[in-house]
Coordinates of C-alpha atoms and ligand atoms in Angstrom, one line a residue:
X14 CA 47.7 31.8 -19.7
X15 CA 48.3 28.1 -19.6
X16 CA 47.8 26.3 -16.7
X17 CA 50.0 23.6 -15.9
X18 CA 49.1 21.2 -12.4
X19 CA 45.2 23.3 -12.7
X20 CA 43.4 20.7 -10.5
X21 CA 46.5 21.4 -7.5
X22 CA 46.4 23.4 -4.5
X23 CA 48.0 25.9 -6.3
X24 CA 46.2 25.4 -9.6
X25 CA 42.8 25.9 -8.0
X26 CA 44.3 29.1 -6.2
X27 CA 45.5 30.7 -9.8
X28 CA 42.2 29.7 -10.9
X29 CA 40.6 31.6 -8.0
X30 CA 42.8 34.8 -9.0
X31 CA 42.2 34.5 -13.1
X32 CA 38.3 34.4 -12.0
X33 CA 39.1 37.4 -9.8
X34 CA 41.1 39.8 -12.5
X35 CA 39.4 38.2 -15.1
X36 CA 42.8 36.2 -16.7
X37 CA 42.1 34.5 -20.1
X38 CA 43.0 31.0 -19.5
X39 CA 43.9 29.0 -22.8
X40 CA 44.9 25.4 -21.6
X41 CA 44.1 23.7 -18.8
X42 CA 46.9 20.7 -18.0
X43 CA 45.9 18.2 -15.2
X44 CA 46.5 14.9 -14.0
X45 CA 44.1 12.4 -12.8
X46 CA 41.6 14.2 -11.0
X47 CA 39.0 14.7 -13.6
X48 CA 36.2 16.0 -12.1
X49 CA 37.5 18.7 -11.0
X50 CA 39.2 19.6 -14.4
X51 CA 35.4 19.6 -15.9
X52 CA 34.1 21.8 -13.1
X53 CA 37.2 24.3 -14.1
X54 CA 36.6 23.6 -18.4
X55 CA 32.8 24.5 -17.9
X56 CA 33.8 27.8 -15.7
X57 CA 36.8 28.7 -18.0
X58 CA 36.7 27.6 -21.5
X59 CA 40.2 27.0 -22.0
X60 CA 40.9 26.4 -26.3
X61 CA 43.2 23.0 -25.5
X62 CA 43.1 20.5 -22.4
X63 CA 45.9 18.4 -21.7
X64 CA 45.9 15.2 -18.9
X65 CA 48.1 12.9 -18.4
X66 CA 46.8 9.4 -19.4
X67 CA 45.8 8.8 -22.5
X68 CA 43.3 5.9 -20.8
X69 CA 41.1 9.3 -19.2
X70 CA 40.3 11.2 -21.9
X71 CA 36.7 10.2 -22.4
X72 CA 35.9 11.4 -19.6
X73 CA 36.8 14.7 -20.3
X74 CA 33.9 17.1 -21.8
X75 CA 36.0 19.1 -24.4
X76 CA 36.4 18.6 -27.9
X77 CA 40.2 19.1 -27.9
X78 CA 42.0 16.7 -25.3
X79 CA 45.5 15.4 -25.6
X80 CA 47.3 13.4 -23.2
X81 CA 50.8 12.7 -21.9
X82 CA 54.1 14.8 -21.2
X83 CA 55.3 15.1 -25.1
X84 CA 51.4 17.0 -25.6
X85 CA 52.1 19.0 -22.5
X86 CA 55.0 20.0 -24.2
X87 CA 53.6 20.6 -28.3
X88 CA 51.0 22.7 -26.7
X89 CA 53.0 25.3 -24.4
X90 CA 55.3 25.3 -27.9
X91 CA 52.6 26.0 -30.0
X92 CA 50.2 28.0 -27.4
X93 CA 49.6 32.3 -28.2
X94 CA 49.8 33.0 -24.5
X95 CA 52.8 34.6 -23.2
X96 CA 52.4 33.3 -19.1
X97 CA 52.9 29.9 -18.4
X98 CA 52.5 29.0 -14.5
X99 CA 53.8 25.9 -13.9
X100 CA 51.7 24.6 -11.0
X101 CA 52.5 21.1 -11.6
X102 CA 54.7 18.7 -9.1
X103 CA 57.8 17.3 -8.8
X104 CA 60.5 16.3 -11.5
X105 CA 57.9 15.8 -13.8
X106 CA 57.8 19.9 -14.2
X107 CA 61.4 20.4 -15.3
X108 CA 60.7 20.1 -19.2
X109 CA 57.3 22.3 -19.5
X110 CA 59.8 25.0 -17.7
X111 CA 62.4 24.7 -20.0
X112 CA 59.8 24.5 -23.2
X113 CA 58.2 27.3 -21.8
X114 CA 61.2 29.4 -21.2
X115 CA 62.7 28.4 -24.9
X116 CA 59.5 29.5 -26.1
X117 CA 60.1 32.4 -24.9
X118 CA 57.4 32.6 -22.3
X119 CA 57.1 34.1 -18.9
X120 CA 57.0 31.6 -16.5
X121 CA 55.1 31.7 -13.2
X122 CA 56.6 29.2 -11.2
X123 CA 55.1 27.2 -8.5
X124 CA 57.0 23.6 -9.5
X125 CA 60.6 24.8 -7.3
X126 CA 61.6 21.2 -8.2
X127 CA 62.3 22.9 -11.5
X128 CA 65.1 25.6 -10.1
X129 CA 66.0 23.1 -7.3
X130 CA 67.2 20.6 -10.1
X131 CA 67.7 22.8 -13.1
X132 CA 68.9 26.2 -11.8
X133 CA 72.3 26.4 -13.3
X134 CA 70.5 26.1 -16.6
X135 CA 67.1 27.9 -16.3
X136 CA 67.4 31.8 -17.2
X137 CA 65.7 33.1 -14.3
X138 CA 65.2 36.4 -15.5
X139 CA 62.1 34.5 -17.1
X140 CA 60.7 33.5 -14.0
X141 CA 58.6 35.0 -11.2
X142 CA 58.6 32.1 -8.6
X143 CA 55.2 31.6 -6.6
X144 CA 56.4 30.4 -3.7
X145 CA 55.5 32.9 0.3
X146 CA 59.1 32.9 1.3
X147 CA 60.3 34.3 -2.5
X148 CA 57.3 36.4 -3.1
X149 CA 58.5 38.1 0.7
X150 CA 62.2 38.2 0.0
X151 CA 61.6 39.6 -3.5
X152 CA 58.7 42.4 -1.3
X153 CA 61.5 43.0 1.2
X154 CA 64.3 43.9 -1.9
X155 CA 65.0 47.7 -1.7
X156 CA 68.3 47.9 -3.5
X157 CA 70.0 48.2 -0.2
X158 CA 73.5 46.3 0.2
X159 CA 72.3 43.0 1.9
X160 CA 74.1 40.4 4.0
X161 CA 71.9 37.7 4.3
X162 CA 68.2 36.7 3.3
X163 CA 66.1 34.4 5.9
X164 CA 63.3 32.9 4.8
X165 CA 60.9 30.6 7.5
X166 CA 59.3 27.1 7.9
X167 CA 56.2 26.4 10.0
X168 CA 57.9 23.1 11.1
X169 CA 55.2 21.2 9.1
X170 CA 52.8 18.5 11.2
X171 CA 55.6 16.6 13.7
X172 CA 56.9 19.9 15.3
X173 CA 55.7 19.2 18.6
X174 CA 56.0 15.2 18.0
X175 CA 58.0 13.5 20.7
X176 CA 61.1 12.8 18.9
X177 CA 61.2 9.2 19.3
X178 CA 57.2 9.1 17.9
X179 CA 58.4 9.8 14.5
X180 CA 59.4 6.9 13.3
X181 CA 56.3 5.6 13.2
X182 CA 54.6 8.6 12.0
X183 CA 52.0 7.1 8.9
X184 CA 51.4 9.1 5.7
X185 CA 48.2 10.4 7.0
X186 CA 50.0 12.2 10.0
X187 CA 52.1 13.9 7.4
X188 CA 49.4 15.4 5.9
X189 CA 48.3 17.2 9.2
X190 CA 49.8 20.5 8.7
X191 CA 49.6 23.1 11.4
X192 CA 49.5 26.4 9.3
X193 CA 49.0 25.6 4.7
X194 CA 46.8 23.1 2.5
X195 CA 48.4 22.4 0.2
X196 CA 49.3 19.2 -2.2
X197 CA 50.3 15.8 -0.8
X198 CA 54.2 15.7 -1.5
X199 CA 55.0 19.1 -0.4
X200 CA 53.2 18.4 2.9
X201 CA 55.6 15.6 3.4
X202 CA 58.4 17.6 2.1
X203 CA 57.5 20.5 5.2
X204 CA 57.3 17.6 7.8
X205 CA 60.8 16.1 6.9
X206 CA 62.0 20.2 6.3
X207 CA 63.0 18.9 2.7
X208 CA 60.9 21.9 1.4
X209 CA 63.1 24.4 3.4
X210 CA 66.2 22.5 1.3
X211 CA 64.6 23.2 -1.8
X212 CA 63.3 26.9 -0.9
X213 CA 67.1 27.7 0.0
X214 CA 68.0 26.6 -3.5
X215 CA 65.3 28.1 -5.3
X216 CA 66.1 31.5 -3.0
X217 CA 70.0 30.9 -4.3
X218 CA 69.1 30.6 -8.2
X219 CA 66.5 33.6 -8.1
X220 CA 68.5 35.9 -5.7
X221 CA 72.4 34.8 -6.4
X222 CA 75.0 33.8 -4.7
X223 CA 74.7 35.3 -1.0
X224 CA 74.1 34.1 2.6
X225 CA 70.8 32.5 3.0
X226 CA 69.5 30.7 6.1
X227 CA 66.4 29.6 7.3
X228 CA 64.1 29.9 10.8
X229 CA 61.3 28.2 12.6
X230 CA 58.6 30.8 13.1
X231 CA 55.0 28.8 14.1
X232 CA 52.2 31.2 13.0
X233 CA 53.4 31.2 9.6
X234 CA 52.7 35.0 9.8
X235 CA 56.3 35.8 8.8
X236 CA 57.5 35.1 5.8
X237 CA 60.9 36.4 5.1
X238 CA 63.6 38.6 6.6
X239 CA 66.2 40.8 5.3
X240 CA 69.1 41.3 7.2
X241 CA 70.9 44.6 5.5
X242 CA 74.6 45.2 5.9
X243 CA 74.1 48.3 8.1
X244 CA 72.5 46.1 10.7
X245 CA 68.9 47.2 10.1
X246 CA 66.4 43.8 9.5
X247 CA 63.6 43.7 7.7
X248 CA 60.8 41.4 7.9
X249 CA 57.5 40.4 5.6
X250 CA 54.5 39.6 6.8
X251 CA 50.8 38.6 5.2
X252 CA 48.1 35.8 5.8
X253 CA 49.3 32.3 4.8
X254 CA 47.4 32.4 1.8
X255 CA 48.8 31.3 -1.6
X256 CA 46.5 33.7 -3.8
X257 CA 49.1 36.8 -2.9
X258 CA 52.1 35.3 -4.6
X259 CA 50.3 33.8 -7.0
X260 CA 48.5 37.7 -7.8
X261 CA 52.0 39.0 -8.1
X262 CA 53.0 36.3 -10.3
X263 CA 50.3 36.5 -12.7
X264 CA 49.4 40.5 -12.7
X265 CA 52.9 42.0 -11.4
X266 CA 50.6 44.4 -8.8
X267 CA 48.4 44.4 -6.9
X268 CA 46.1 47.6 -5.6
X269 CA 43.5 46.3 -4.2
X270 CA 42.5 44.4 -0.9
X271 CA 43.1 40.7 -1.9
X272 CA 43.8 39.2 1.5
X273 CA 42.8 40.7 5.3
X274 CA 45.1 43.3 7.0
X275 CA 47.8 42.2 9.2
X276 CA 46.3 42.6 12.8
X277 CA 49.2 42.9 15.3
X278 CA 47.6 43.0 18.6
X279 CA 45.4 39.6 17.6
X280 CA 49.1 37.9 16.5
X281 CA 50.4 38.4 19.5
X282 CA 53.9 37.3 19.9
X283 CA 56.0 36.2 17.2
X284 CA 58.7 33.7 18.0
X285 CA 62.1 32.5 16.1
X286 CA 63.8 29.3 16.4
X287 CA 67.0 27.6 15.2
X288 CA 65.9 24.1 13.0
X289 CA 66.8 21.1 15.3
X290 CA 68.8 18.9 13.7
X291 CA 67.6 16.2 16.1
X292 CA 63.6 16.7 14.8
X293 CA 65.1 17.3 11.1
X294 CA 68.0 15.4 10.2
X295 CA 68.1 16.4 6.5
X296 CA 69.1 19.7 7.7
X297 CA 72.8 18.3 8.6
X298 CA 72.7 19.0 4.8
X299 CA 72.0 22.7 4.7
X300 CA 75.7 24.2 4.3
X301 CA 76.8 21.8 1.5
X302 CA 73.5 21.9 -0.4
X303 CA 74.0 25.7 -0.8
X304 CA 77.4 25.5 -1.3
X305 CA 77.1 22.7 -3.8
X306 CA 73.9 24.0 -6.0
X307 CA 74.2 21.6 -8.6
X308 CA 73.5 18.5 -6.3
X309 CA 69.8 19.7 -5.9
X310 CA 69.3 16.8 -8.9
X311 CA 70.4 14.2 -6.3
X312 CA 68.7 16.0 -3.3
X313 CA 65.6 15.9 -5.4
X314 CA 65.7 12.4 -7.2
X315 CA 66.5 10.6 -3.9
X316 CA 63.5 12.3 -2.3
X317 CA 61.1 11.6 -4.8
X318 CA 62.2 8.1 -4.8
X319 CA 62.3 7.8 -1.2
X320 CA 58.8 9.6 -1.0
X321 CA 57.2 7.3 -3.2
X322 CA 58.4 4.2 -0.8
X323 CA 57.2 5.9 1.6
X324 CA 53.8 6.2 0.6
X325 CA 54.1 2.6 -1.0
X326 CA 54.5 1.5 2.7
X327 CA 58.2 0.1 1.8
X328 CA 59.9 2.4 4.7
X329 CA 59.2 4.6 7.6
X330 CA 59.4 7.8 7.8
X331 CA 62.4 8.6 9.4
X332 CA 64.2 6.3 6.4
X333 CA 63.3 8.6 4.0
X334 CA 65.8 11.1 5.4
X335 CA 68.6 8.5 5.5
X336 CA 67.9 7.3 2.4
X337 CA 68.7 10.8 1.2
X338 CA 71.6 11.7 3.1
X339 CA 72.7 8.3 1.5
X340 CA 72.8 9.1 -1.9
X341 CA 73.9 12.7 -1.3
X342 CA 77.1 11.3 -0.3
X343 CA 77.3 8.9 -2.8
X344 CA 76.5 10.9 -6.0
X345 CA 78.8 13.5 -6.4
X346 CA 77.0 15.1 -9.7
X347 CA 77.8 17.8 -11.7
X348 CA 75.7 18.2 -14.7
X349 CA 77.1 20.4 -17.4
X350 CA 73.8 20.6 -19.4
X351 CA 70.0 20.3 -19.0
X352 CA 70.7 16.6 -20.7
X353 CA 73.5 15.6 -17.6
X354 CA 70.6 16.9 -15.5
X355 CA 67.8 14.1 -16.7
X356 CA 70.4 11.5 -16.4
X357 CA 71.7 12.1 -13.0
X358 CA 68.0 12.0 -12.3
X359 CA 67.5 8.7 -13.6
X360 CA 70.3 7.1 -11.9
X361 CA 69.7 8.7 -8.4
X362 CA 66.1 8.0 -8.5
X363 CA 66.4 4.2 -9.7
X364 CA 69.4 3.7 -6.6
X365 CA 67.3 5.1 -4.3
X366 CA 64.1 2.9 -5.2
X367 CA 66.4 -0.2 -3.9
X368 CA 68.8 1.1 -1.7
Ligands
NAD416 P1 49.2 19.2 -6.0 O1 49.6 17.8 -5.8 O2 48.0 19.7 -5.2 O3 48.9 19.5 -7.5 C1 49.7 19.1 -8.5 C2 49.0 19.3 -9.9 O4 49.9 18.8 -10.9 C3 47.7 18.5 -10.0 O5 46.8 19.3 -10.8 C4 48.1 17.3 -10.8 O6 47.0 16.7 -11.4 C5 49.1 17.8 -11.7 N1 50.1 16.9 -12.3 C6 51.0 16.1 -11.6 N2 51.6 15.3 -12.4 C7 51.2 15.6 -13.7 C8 51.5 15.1 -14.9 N3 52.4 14.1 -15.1 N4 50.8 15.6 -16.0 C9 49.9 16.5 -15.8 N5 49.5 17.0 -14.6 C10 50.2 16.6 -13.6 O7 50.5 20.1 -5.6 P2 50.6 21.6 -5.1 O8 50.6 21.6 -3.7 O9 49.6 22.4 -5.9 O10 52.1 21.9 -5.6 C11 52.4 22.2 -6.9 C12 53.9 22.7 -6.9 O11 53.9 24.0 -6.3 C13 54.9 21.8 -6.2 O12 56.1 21.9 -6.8 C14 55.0 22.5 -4.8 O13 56.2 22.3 -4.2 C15 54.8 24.0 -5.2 N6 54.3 24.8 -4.2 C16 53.1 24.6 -3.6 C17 52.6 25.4 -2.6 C18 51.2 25.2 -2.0 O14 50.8 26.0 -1.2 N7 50.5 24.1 -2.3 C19 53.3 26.5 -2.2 C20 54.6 26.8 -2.8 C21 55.0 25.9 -3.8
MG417 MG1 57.1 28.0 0.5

């Protein structure tokens, strides 16, 4: 495989399940963290390694470094293996999809950015998402006539916040989340419900058109419901652990143990709530977002932008939600290609950095 984003949360997770199932990995692609990429180079002996500054690579032991997006993309075009998983985050993972999928590669997706932005113009039937809520929706599918798919959120790190606390919540409270570890943005992305946004989207392209919703359910136990036309629900559970979707994703089964068995008497009660609106304001946006799929690019733009003010200490955190809702109403995009999909990117993104 190649390994896009291999020095990730998710990275280091596919890494744990090639180790396990013995998976040949062929590239390693990575950003700035460049220890860790040797640690995984000496354990892995990928053929090609790929970072992103060009200033870095001396420090990489390999004979066969390249840096930068345009080498990210030469190699997955000119790579033998067949998987690509995309583990990589952020805009920034829309044109290794596309390369990949053009390529005619199987894509294991992690980056949702990529459907959330690109979906009209991804062929999906190339991609198995690694995502918990898509993994359980896709466990859950049983041919059955279905009226609506519910997928869950945790309620990230201010869930039990006083409301009026939040404003002044720092970047190091986002990062407390109560159930995953996982990478810095998409922490922040659960703690504004952002993530639940996108995972609605990325549920819409994948699944089709259809009633989706999402719940609050704490223990992050539950992972996605089915509700079937004939009334009968039902529901996917597992261990919040990445390494099961990401199994699927790269093996298609799985027949072994790989994580512990669901003990219901030590879970005690599960619980199901409606998203406050109050707690999560972005979720005013729900209806239209899924309604209106192709303004994920603006959804998406404005929050990276508003993101990285936010960690740049330029806003608070509640701004980054109005910042969004901002542009949302302001950019009424429809991109008719993958090239109207870059642009819209570029303008949202650059608005938002100064609005
Ligand atoms: P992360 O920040 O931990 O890892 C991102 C990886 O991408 C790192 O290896 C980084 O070096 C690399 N990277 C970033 N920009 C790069 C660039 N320009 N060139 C080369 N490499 C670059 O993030 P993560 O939590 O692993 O998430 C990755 C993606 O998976 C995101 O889209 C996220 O939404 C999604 N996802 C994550 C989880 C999770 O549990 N962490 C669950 C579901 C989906
Ligand atoms: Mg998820």
């Amino acid at each position: 495989m190649i390994l896009l984003g291999s020095t990730g949360s998710i990275g280091q997770n596919a890494l744990a399940i090639a180790q396990r199932y013995d998976l040949n990995v062929e590239v390693l692609v990575a950003g700035t963290r460049i220890d860790i990429l040797n640690a995984q180079i000496a354990q892995f002996h990928p053929k090609q390694v790929v970072i992103a500054n060009a200033s870095d690579i001396h420090k990489v032991n390999h004979p066969h470094v390249r840096a930068g997006s345009a080498a990210i993309i030469d190699t997955i075009e000119h790579s033998g293996s067949s998987l690509v998983v995309n583990a990589m985050v952020g805009f920034a993972g829309l044109a290794p999809t596309m390369a990949a999928i053009n390529a005619g590669k199987k894509v294991a997706l992690a980056n949702k950015e990529s459907l959330v932005v690109g979906g009209a113009f991804v062929n999906t039937s190339r991609i198995v998402p690694i995502d918990s809520e898509h993994f359980g929706l896709w466990y859950l599918q049983n041919g059955r006539a279905i009226r609506r798919m519910i997928i869950t959120a945790s309620g990230g790190a201010f869930r039990d916040w006083p409301l009026e606390a939040m404003v002044n919540a720092t970047l190091a409270d986002t990062q407390k989340h109560p159930n995953w570890s996982m990478g810095q943005k998409i922490t922040i992305d659960s703690a504004t419900m952002m993530n639940k946004l996108f995972e609605l989207l990325e549920a819409r392209w994948l699944f089709g058109e259809g009633e989706y919703d999402a719940l609050i359910e704490r223990k992050s136990l539950v992972h996605a419901l089915v509700d079937f036309v004939d009334g009968s629900m039902t529901a996917h559970l597992a261990h919040a652990n990445m390494q099961l979707p990401i199994a699927y994703a790269l093996r298609g089964r799985v027949d072994e143990p790989l994580l512990p068995a669901m003990d219901l008497v030590a879970m005690g009660a599960l619980e199901f709530a409606p998203i406050d609106v109050a707690r999560y304001p972005l979720w005013e946006l729900k209806e239209d977002v899924l309604r209106h799929p192709h303004k994920g690019v603006v959804l998406n733009a404005a929050n990276e932008a508003a993101i990285k003010r936010f960690i740049a200490g330029e806003i608070g955190f509640m701004d980054m939600a109005n910042k969004v809702k901002i542009a949302y109403e302001r950019f009424d995009a429809r991109p008719r290609s993958i090239d109207e999909v870059y642009a819209w990117h570029e303008e949202v993104y650059q608005t938002v950095l100064t609005l």
